[in-house]
């Protein structure tokens, strides 16, 4: 390991390009740390008073009615979904969308749906569940996705999960969120355009091309099963970034079969568990990137989950250019995570 460190120290920084979006990242290992030195030092528990937890008993805490609830055989609930009490997007009152012009500016109500997916156990975050429980979470995402995608004015659904304060989780009880909105994420738009133009030039899906290379060379694989692969992407935007990808070309997350959900649950759980063990429970976000639900077809897109650990802070260069600097090579990050 110390030899490797020396090599990295003498190495010039690298600029790597994301072949889907064309975005650049910098890999600068000059101040190289060993992978385990990225671990969260003093693991502070978030202010964690179970008695006051809004999600341990959503009914008591006055959440709106559930849109979905899964029960266990002993009559307790295992997962529930309900509208966010403080939605960023909500339904228009009386079905009319308010909008206004003000000089050169235009304003409109942020309409849509904002729901919360809560699992039963306050302490058991996804890294600590088994693959069937994680598949149940994916099943809830899919169930709500299919319902919301057909609502009026919904063109895109973002499904995401914040773990830890630095990742934006204001309530420590494990929960994910769905936002069904009228506009398409610029980030996904970039990927859609990249996938489209790569297909035009190469008659092949750009994600399938990456997968074929990764599976052959095995430099950045963290986990692999029959149907799913977890990799540290070539042009990672964060230290220890991971992507969970279906091996077969699939544009639409919401079309996953029951078996695929279990396989995907296993892969997501493995990735998060390796992060948890290797880096002492760091904060992270994960989210699903899938084709928009705007009525168009996206045959050349390949849905996936991105996991972004919160180990680096965006400083002036990142904020001003959008080019991120990471300090561990994705190959070394994958090596380390794979061995956990
Ligand atoms: Zn709780
Ligand atoms: Zn593909
Ligand atoms: Zn993506």
mmCIF file of C-alpha atoms and ligand atoms in Angstrom:
data_model
loop_
_atom_site.group_PDB
_atom_site.id
_atom_site.type_symbol
_atom_site.label_atom_id
_atom_site.label_comp_id
_atom_site.label_asym_id
_atom_site.label_seq_id
_atom_site.Cartn_x
_atom_site.Cartn_y
_atom_site.Cartn_z
ATOM 1 C CA UNK A 1 0.000 0.000 0.000
ATOM 2 C CA UNK A 2 2.782 2.474 0.886
ATOM 3 C CA UNK A 3 4.409 1.753 -2.460
ATOM 4 C CA UNK A 4 1.167 2.538 -4.235
ATOM 5 C CA UNK A 5 0.924 5.765 -2.268
ATOM 6 C CA UNK A 6 4.353 6.818 -3.461
ATOM 7 C CA UNK A 7 3.364 6.093 -7.051
ATOM 8 C CA UNK A 8 0.223 8.179 -6.685
ATOM 9 C CA UNK A 9 2.159 11.032 -5.118
ATOM 10 C CA UNK A 10 4.477 11.261 -8.079
ATOM 11 C CA UNK A 11 1.650 10.996 -10.540
ATOM 12 C CA UNK A 12 0.271 14.028 -12.289
ATOM 13 C CA UNK A 13 -3.401 14.719 -11.775
ATOM 14 C CA UNK A 14 -5.717 13.311 -14.401
ATOM 15 C CA UNK A 15 -8.617 14.899 -16.220
ATOM 16 C CA UNK A 16 -11.184 12.235 -17.028
ATOM 17 C CA UNK A 17 -14.268 12.664 -19.149
ATOM 18 C CA UNK A 18 -17.648 11.128 -18.489
ATOM 19 C CA UNK A 19 -18.424 9.514 -21.858
ATOM 20 C CA UNK A 20 -22.170 9.920 -21.378
ATOM 21 C CA UNK A 21 -22.454 13.585 -20.451
ATOM 22 C CA UNK A 22 -19.089 14.876 -21.640
ATOM 23 C CA UNK A 23 -18.478 16.353 -18.159
ATOM 24 C CA UNK A 24 -14.940 16.429 -16.790
ATOM 25 C CA UNK A 25 -13.584 15.447 -13.392
ATOM 26 C CA UNK A 26 -10.096 15.850 -11.934
ATOM 27 C CA UNK A 27 -8.431 12.976 -10.117
ATOM 28 C CA UNK A 28 -5.733 14.449 -7.955
ATOM 29 C CA UNK A 29 -3.982 11.942 -5.729
ATOM 30 C CA UNK A 30 -1.048 14.189 -4.760
ATOM 31 C CA UNK A 31 -2.230 14.339 -1.195
ATOM 32 C CA UNK A 32 -3.136 10.671 -1.411
ATOM 33 C CA UNK A 33 -4.661 9.005 1.571
ATOM 34 C CA UNK A 34 -5.115 5.301 2.064
ATOM 35 C CA UNK A 35 -8.722 4.359 1.351
ATOM 36 C CA UNK A 36 -9.491 3.707 5.024
ATOM 37 C CA UNK A 37 -8.289 7.194 5.935
ATOM 38 C CA UNK A 38 -11.467 8.513 4.304
ATOM 39 C CA UNK A 39 -13.496 6.872 7.094
ATOM 40 C CA UNK A 40 -15.655 9.131 9.198
ATOM 41 C CA UNK A 41 -13.545 9.848 12.289
ATOM 42 C CA UNK A 42 -15.777 10.434 15.242
ATOM 43 C CA UNK A 43 -19.035 8.915 14.365
ATOM 44 C CA UNK A 44 -21.536 11.352 15.801
ATOM 45 C CA UNK A 45 -25.033 10.053 16.022
ATOM 46 C CA UNK A 46 -27.583 12.494 14.688
ATOM 47 C CA UNK A 47 -29.866 13.867 17.388
ATOM 48 C CA UNK A 48 -31.716 10.724 17.690
ATOM 49 C CA UNK A 49 -34.600 10.755 20.038
ATOM 50 C CA UNK A 50 -36.794 7.839 19.065
ATOM 51 C CA UNK A 51 -39.582 9.068 21.361
ATOM 52 C CA UNK A 52 -39.919 12.281 19.362
ATOM 53 C CA UNK A 53 -39.446 10.656 15.972
ATOM 54 C CA UNK A 54 -42.054 11.801 13.444
ATOM 55 C CA UNK A 55 -41.668 8.643 11.379
ATOM 56 C CA UNK A 56 -41.800 5.952 14.090
ATOM 57 C CA UNK A 57 -45.513 6.654 14.413
ATOM 58 C CA UNK A 58 -46.625 8.669 11.382
ATOM 59 C CA UNK A 59 -50.282 8.578 12.420
ATOM 60 C CA UNK A 60 -49.572 10.079 15.843
ATOM 61 C CA UNK A 61 -47.312 12.712 14.352
ATOM 62 C CA UNK A 62 -50.119 13.908 12.092
ATOM 63 C CA UNK A 63 -48.835 12.841 8.689
ATOM 64 C CA UNK A 64 -51.391 12.788 5.921
ATOM 65 C CA UNK A 65 -53.067 9.523 5.017
ATOM 66 C CA UNK A 66 -50.810 6.805 3.604
ATOM 67 C CA UNK A 67 -50.707 6.400 -0.139
ATOM 68 C CA UNK A 68 -49.210 2.933 0.354
ATOM 69 C CA UNK A 69 -48.683 0.673 3.340
ATOM 70 C CA UNK A 70 -47.067 -2.764 3.617
ATOM 71 C CA UNK A 71 -47.884 -4.876 6.647
ATOM 72 C CA UNK A 72 -46.032 -7.783 8.188
ATOM 73 C CA UNK A 73 -47.744 -11.088 9.009
ATOM 74 C CA UNK A 74 -48.081 -10.043 12.671
ATOM 75 C CA UNK A 75 -50.131 -6.984 11.751
ATOM 76 C CA UNK A 76 -47.433 -4.335 12.252
ATOM 77 C CA UNK A 77 -46.426 -2.148 9.302
ATOM 78 C CA UNK A 78 -43.085 -2.639 7.593
ATOM 79 C CA UNK A 79 -43.148 0.288 5.152
ATOM 80 C CA UNK A 80 -45.435 3.201 4.463
ATOM 81 C CA UNK A 81 -45.607 6.014 1.965
ATOM 82 C CA UNK A 82 -47.394 9.310 2.594
ATOM 83 C CA UNK A 83 -47.370 12.855 1.209
ATOM 84 C CA UNK A 84 -44.569 15.053 2.578
ATOM 85 C CA UNK A 85 -45.897 17.440 5.218
ATOM 86 C CA UNK A 86 -43.763 20.238 3.782
ATOM 87 C CA UNK A 87 -43.858 19.502 0.051
ATOM 88 C CA UNK A 88 -41.515 21.176 -2.427
ATOM 89 C CA UNK A 89 -44.086 20.288 -5.083
ATOM 90 C CA UNK A 90 -47.818 20.021 -4.448
ATOM 91 C CA UNK A 91 -51.128 19.735 -6.227
ATOM 92 C CA UNK A 92 -52.685 22.953 -7.523
ATOM 93 C CA UNK A 93 -55.683 24.153 -5.532
ATOM 94 C CA UNK A 94 -58.855 23.571 -7.554
ATOM 95 C CA UNK A 95 -56.821 22.046 -10.367
ATOM 96 C CA UNK A 96 -55.753 25.485 -11.636
ATOM 97 C CA UNK A 97 -52.049 26.258 -11.909
ATOM 98 C CA UNK A 98 -51.336 29.798 -10.795
ATOM 99 C CA UNK A 99 -48.804 31.723 -12.824
ATOM 100 C CA UNK A 100 -47.828 35.329 -13.230
ATOM 101 C CA UNK A 101 -45.677 37.539 -15.379
ATOM 102 C CA UNK A 102 -43.761 40.282 -13.654
ATOM 103 C CA UNK A 103 -41.757 42.487 -16.017
ATOM 104 C CA UNK A 104 -39.162 40.217 -17.638
ATOM 105 C CA UNK A 105 -39.829 37.473 -15.069
ATOM 106 C CA UNK A 106 -42.166 34.536 -15.089
ATOM 107 C CA UNK A 107 -43.457 32.696 -12.078
ATOM 108 C CA UNK A 108 -45.565 29.581 -11.757
ATOM 109 C CA UNK A 109 -46.691 27.334 -8.943
ATOM 110 C CA UNK A 110 -44.419 24.358 -8.397
ATOM 111 C CA UNK A 111 -46.963 21.674 -9.004
ATOM 112 C CA UNK A 112 -46.437 17.973 -8.582
ATOM 113 C CA UNK A 113 -46.293 15.337 -5.879
ATOM 114 C CA UNK A 114 -43.823 14.907 -3.049
ATOM 115 C CA UNK A 115 -44.016 11.680 -1.045
ATOM 116 C CA UNK A 116 -41.972 10.046 1.699
ATOM 117 C CA UNK A 117 -41.148 6.319 1.866
ATOM 118 C CA UNK A 118 -40.520 5.229 5.457
ATOM 119 C CA UNK A 119 -39.306 1.831 6.676
ATOM 120 C CA UNK A 120 -40.310 0.583 10.106
ATOM 121 C CA UNK A 121 -37.063 0.323 12.030
ATOM 122 C CA UNK A 122 -35.653 3.635 13.257
ATOM 123 C CA UNK A 123 -32.091 2.321 13.531
ATOM 124 C CA UNK A 124 -31.864 -0.034 10.554
ATOM 125 C CA UNK A 125 -30.791 1.923 7.540
ATOM 126 C CA UNK A 126 -30.593 0.261 4.125
ATOM 127 C CA UNK A 127 -27.003 -0.994 4.571
ATOM 128 C CA UNK A 128 -28.218 -3.074 7.514
ATOM 129 C CA UNK A 129 -31.379 -4.586 6.018
ATOM 130 C CA UNK A 130 -31.525 -7.882 4.099
ATOM 131 C CA UNK A 131 -32.025 -8.016 0.333
ATOM 132 C CA UNK A 132 -35.742 -8.822 0.620
ATOM 133 C CA UNK A 133 -36.398 -5.725 2.737
ATOM 134 C CA UNK A 134 -34.431 -3.625 0.239
ATOM 135 C CA UNK A 135 -36.461 -5.227 -2.575
ATOM 136 C CA UNK A 136 -39.581 -4.162 -0.681
ATOM 137 C CA UNK A 137 -38.353 -0.555 -0.719
ATOM 138 C CA UNK A 138 -37.719 -0.824 -4.489
ATOM 139 C CA UNK A 139 -41.181 -2.299 -4.852
ATOM 140 C CA UNK A 140 -42.680 0.726 -3.068
ATOM 141 C CA UNK A 141 -40.680 3.097 -5.303
ATOM 142 C CA UNK A 142 -41.992 1.243 -8.342
ATOM 143 C CA UNK A 143 -45.596 1.131 -7.108
ATOM 144 C CA UNK A 144 -45.689 4.872 -6.408
ATOM 145 C CA UNK A 145 -43.742 5.647 -9.599
ATOM 146 C CA UNK A 146 -46.316 3.851 -11.761
ATOM 147 C CA UNK A 147 -49.192 5.640 -10.057
ATOM 148 C CA UNK A 148 -47.605 9.114 -10.255
ATOM 149 C CA UNK A 149 -46.221 8.834 -13.797
ATOM 150 C CA UNK A 150 -49.734 8.892 -15.222
ATOM 151 C CA UNK A 151 -50.860 12.023 -13.384
ATOM 152 C CA UNK A 152 -51.409 15.204 -15.286
ATOM 153 C CA UNK A 153 -48.379 17.531 -15.515
ATOM 154 C CA UNK A 154 -45.953 14.857 -14.309
ATOM 155 C CA UNK A 155 -43.087 14.394 -16.772
ATOM 156 C CA UNK A 156 -40.304 13.275 -14.514
ATOM 157 C CA UNK A 157 -40.022 11.456 -11.179
ATOM 158 C CA UNK A 158 -36.992 11.747 -8.960
ATOM 159 C CA UNK A 159 -36.557 8.973 -6.393
ATOM 160 C CA UNK A 160 -33.807 9.662 -3.865
ATOM 161 C CA UNK A 161 -32.543 8.785 -0.425
ATOM 162 C CA UNK A 162 -30.501 10.988 1.911
ATOM 163 C CA UNK A 163 -28.427 9.270 4.598
ATOM 164 C CA UNK A 164 -26.919 11.439 7.320
ATOM 165 C CA UNK A 165 -26.941 15.152 8.045
ATOM 166 C CA UNK A 166 -24.266 16.081 5.500
ATOM 167 C CA UNK A 167 -26.437 14.452 2.821
ATOM 168 C CA UNK A 168 -29.431 16.530 3.825
ATOM 169 C CA UNK A 169 -31.387 14.091 5.998
ATOM 170 C CA UNK A 170 -33.160 16.290 8.534
ATOM 171 C CA UNK A 171 -34.886 13.322 10.189
ATOM 172 C CA UNK A 172 -32.581 10.437 11.069
ATOM 173 C CA UNK A 173 -35.285 7.749 10.691
ATOM 174 C CA UNK A 174 -34.489 6.010 7.350
ATOM 175 C CA UNK A 175 -36.662 7.401 4.590
ATOM 176 C CA UNK A 176 -36.600 8.051 0.852
ATOM 177 C CA UNK A 177 -38.513 10.605 -1.170
ATOM 178 C CA UNK A 178 -40.282 10.757 -4.516
ATOM 179 C CA UNK A 179 -40.816 14.019 -6.320
ATOM 180 C CA UNK A 180 -43.056 13.874 -9.366
ATOM 181 C CA UNK A 181 -42.566 17.088 -11.321
ATOM 182 C CA UNK A 182 -43.407 18.767 -14.639
ATOM 183 C CA UNK A 183 -39.799 19.418 -15.711
ATOM 184 C CA UNK A 184 -37.011 16.987 -16.602
ATOM 185 C CA UNK A 185 -33.847 17.061 -14.491
ATOM 186 C CA UNK A 186 -31.033 18.824 -16.412
ATOM 187 C CA UNK A 187 -28.653 16.143 -15.137
ATOM 188 C CA UNK A 188 -30.755 13.329 -16.622
ATOM 189 C CA UNK A 189 -31.348 15.434 -19.737
ATOM 190 C CA UNK A 190 -27.551 15.533 -20.200
ATOM 191 C CA UNK A 191 -27.387 11.754 -19.878
ATOM 192 C CA UNK A 192 -30.284 11.231 -22.293
ATOM 193 C CA UNK A 193 -28.648 13.432 -24.912
ATOM 194 C CA UNK A 194 -25.277 11.758 -24.370
ATOM 195 C CA UNK A 195 -26.803 8.273 -24.685
ATOM 196 C CA UNK A 196 -28.689 9.340 -27.816
ATOM 197 C CA UNK A 197 -25.666 10.795 -29.592
ATOM 198 C CA UNK A 198 -23.413 7.878 -28.589
ATOM 199 C CA UNK A 199 -26.011 5.537 -30.077
ATOM 200 C CA UNK A 200 -26.162 7.525 -33.290
ATOM 201 C CA UNK A 201 -22.386 7.266 -33.712
ATOM 202 C CA UNK A 202 -21.784 3.726 -32.443
ATOM 203 C CA UNK A 203 -25.138 1.932 -32.840
ATOM 204 C CA UNK A 204 -24.718 0.828 -29.246
ATOM 205 C CA UNK A 205 -25.818 1.915 -25.763
ATOM 206 C CA UNK A 206 -23.089 3.907 -24.009
ATOM 207 C CA UNK A 207 -23.872 2.266 -20.654
ATOM 208 C CA UNK A 208 -23.772 -1.235 -22.193
ATOM 209 C CA UNK A 209 -20.405 -0.291 -23.727
ATOM 210 C CA UNK A 210 -19.109 0.744 -20.301
ATOM 211 C CA UNK A 211 -20.478 -2.427 -18.703
ATOM 212 C CA UNK A 212 -18.872 -4.677 -21.307
ATOM 213 C CA UNK A 213 -15.500 -3.024 -20.744
ATOM 214 C CA UNK A 214 -15.800 -3.056 -16.949
ATOM 215 C CA UNK A 215 -16.865 -6.719 -16.863
ATOM 216 C CA UNK A 216 -13.986 -7.714 -19.094
ATOM 217 C CA UNK A 217 -11.254 -5.740 -17.328
ATOM 218 C CA UNK A 218 -12.606 -5.921 -13.754
ATOM 219 C CA UNK A 219 -10.759 -2.812 -12.595
ATOM 220 C CA UNK A 220 -13.668 -0.935 -11.101
ATOM 221 C CA UNK A 221 -16.163 -3.647 -10.112
ATOM 222 C CA UNK A 222 -17.378 -3.539 -6.535
ATOM 223 C CA UNK A 223 -20.064 -6.225 -6.733
ATOM 224 C CA UNK A 224 -21.482 -8.477 -9.427
ATOM 225 C CA UNK A 225 -24.423 -10.889 -9.593
ATOM 226 C CA UNK A 226 -26.256 -12.508 -12.510
ATOM 227 C CA UNK A 227 -28.330 -9.422 -13.262
ATOM 228 C CA UNK A 228 -26.686 -6.414 -11.623
ATOM 229 C CA UNK A 229 -23.245 -4.833 -11.364
ATOM 230 C CA UNK A 230 -21.918 -2.199 -8.987
ATOM 231 C CA UNK A 231 -18.987 -0.164 -10.302
ATOM 232 C CA UNK A 232 -16.988 2.881 -9.302
ATOM 233 C CA UNK A 233 -17.437 4.921 -12.503
ATOM 234 C CA UNK A 234 -14.351 5.817 -14.568
ATOM 235 C CA UNK A 235 -15.018 9.558 -14.190
ATOM 236 C CA UNK A 236 -16.330 9.452 -10.608
ATOM 237 C CA UNK A 237 -17.639 12.794 -9.381
ATOM 238 C CA UNK A 238 -17.124 11.962 -5.703
ATOM 239 C CA UNK A 239 -14.671 9.820 -3.762
ATOM 240 C CA UNK A 240 -16.074 6.258 -3.635
ATOM 241 C CA UNK A 241 -18.966 7.054 -5.997
ATOM 242 C CA UNK A 242 -20.794 3.891 -7.123
ATOM 243 C CA UNK A 243 -23.337 3.049 -9.820
ATOM 244 C CA UNK A 244 -25.729 0.099 -9.647
ATOM 245 C CA UNK A 245 -26.606 -1.014 -13.199
ATOM 246 C CA UNK A 246 -28.779 -3.782 -14.621
ATOM 247 C CA UNK A 247 -26.559 -5.980 -16.825
ATOM 248 C CA UNK A 248 -29.196 -6.173 -19.543
ATOM 249 C CA UNK A 249 -30.100 -3.056 -21.477
ATOM 250 C CA UNK A 250 -33.189 -1.591 -19.760
ATOM 251 C CA UNK A 251 -34.358 2.005 -20.202
ATOM 252 C CA UNK A 252 -37.179 1.969 -17.632
ATOM 253 C CA UNK A 253 -36.751 1.365 -13.893
ATOM 254 C CA UNK A 254 -40.494 0.981 -13.409
ATOM 255 C CA UNK A 255 -40.604 -2.124 -15.615
ATOM 256 C CA UNK A 256 -38.462 -4.228 -13.227
ATOM 257 C CA UNK A 257 -39.785 -7.726 -12.551
ATOM 258 C CA UNK A 258 -40.173 -9.228 -9.076
ATOM 259 C CA UNK A 259 -36.924 -11.205 -9.460
ATOM 260 C CA UNK A 260 -35.064 -8.169 -10.745
ATOM 261 C CA UNK A 261 -36.169 -6.198 -7.693
ATOM 262 C CA UNK A 262 -34.653 -8.827 -5.395
ATOM 263 C CA UNK A 263 -31.445 -8.833 -7.463
ATOM 264 C CA UNK A 264 -31.326 -5.050 -7.479
ATOM 265 C CA UNK A 265 -32.041 -4.991 -3.729
ATOM 266 C CA UNK A 266 -29.118 -7.339 -3.183
ATOM 267 C CA UNK A 267 -26.753 -5.168 -5.256
ATOM 268 C CA UNK A 268 -27.849 -1.872 -3.647
ATOM 269 C CA UNK A 269 -27.624 -3.396 -0.189
ATOM 270 C CA UNK A 270 -24.145 -4.813 -0.925
ATOM 271 C CA UNK A 271 -22.891 -1.445 -2.170
ATOM 272 C CA UNK A 272 -24.225 0.462 0.836
ATOM 273 C CA UNK A 273 -23.018 -2.192 3.262
ATOM 274 C CA UNK A 274 -19.473 -2.020 1.867
ATOM 275 C CA UNK A 275 -19.542 1.751 2.233
ATOM 276 C CA UNK A 276 -20.852 1.409 5.786
ATOM 277 C CA UNK A 277 -18.173 -1.106 6.799
ATOM 278 C CA UNK A 278 -15.235 0.368 4.922
ATOM 279 C CA UNK A 279 -15.743 4.029 5.783
ATOM 280 C CA UNK A 280 -17.520 3.880 9.140
ATOM 281 C CA UNK A 281 -21.032 4.788 8.063
ATOM 282 C CA UNK A 282 -20.426 7.884 5.948
ATOM 283 C CA UNK A 283 -23.251 10.143 4.813
ATOM 284 C CA UNK A 284 -24.439 9.664 1.244
ATOM 285 C CA UNK A 285 -27.215 10.261 -1.279
ATOM 286 C CA UNK A 286 -28.470 7.718 -3.729
ATOM 287 C CA UNK A 287 -31.011 8.265 -6.469
ATOM 288 C CA UNK A 288 -32.525 6.516 -9.453
ATOM 289 C CA UNK A 289 -31.777 7.749 -12.952
ATOM 290 C CA UNK A 290 -34.419 6.439 -15.298
ATOM 291 C CA UNK A 291 -36.187 7.567 -18.483
ATOM 292 C CA UNK A 292 -38.614 10.475 -18.044
ATOM 293 C CA UNK A 293 -42.345 9.718 -18.042
ATOM 294 C CA UNK A 294 -43.263 12.442 -20.516
ATOM 295 C CA UNK A 295 -44.877 10.128 -23.037
ATOM 296 C CA UNK A 296 -41.794 9.845 -25.227
ATOM 297 C CA UNK A 297 -39.681 6.715 -25.752
ATOM 298 C CA UNK A 298 -36.067 6.583 -24.645
ATOM 299 C CA UNK A 299 -34.858 3.262 -26.086
ATOM 300 C CA UNK A 300 -31.152 4.190 -25.831
ATOM 301 C CA UNK A 301 -31.109 5.100 -22.140
ATOM 302 C CA UNK A 302 -30.021 2.554 -19.520
ATOM 303 C CA UNK A 303 -31.490 3.131 -16.054
ATOM 304 C CA UNK A 304 -29.234 2.989 -12.998
ATOM 305 C CA UNK A 305 -28.817 4.029 -9.386
ATOM 306 C CA UNK A 306 -26.035 6.463 -8.446
ATOM 307 C CA UNK A 307 -24.584 6.475 -4.921
ATOM 308 C CA UNK A 308 -22.690 9.651 -3.991
ATOM 309 C CA UNK A 309 -20.886 9.549 -0.626
ATOM 310 C CA UNK A 310 -20.499 12.929 1.066
ATOM 311 C CA UNK A 311 -16.761 12.852 1.647
ATOM 312 C CA UNK A 312 -15.650 15.933 -0.195
ATOM 313 C CA UNK A 313 -16.824 19.508 0.076
ATOM 314 C CA UNK A 314 -17.427 21.594 -3.028
ATOM 315 C CA UNK A 315 -14.956 24.474 -2.964
ATOM 316 C CA UNK A 316 -14.479 27.468 -5.277
ATOM 317 C CA UNK A 317 -13.190 25.489 -8.259
ATOM 318 C CA UNK A 318 -16.043 22.972 -8.193
ATOM 319 C CA UNK A 319 -18.705 25.612 -7.631
ATOM 320 C CA UNK A 320 -17.385 27.941 -10.318
ATOM 321 C CA UNK A 321 -16.647 25.357 -13.012
ATOM 322 C CA UNK A 322 -18.816 22.331 -12.239
ATOM 323 C CA UNK A 323 -15.628 20.237 -12.573
ATOM 324 C CA UNK A 324 -15.155 18.141 -9.460
ATOM 325 C CA UNK A 325 -11.820 17.162 -7.948
ATOM 326 C CA UNK A 326 -11.584 13.772 -6.289
ATOM 327 C CA UNK A 327 -8.608 12.451 -4.367
ATOM 328 C CA UNK A 328 -8.870 8.679 -4.729
ATOM 329 C CA UNK A 329 -8.681 6.865 -8.041
ATOM 330 C CA UNK A 330 -11.914 5.018 -8.812
ATOM 331 C CA UNK A 331 -9.818 1.842 -9.368
ATOM 332 C CA UNK A 332 -8.411 2.034 -5.853
ATOM 333 C CA UNK A 333 -11.820 2.930 -4.384
ATOM 334 C CA UNK A 334 -13.346 -0.132 -6.094
ATOM 335 C CA UNK A 335 -10.529 -2.372 -4.815
ATOM 336 C CA UNK A 336 -11.103 -1.189 -1.293
ATOM 337 C CA UNK A 337 -14.903 -1.460 -1.397
ATOM 338 C CA UNK A 338 -14.840 -4.866 -3.078
ATOM 339 C CA UNK A 339 -12.752 -6.271 -0.222
ATOM 340 C CA UNK A 340 -15.198 -5.147 2.489
HETATM 341 ZN ZN1 LIG B 1 -38.093 6.815 14.037
HETATM 342 ZN ZN1 LIG B 2 -27.614 -0.293 -22.243
HETATM 343 ZN ZN1 LIG B 3 -26.957 8.849 -14.068
#
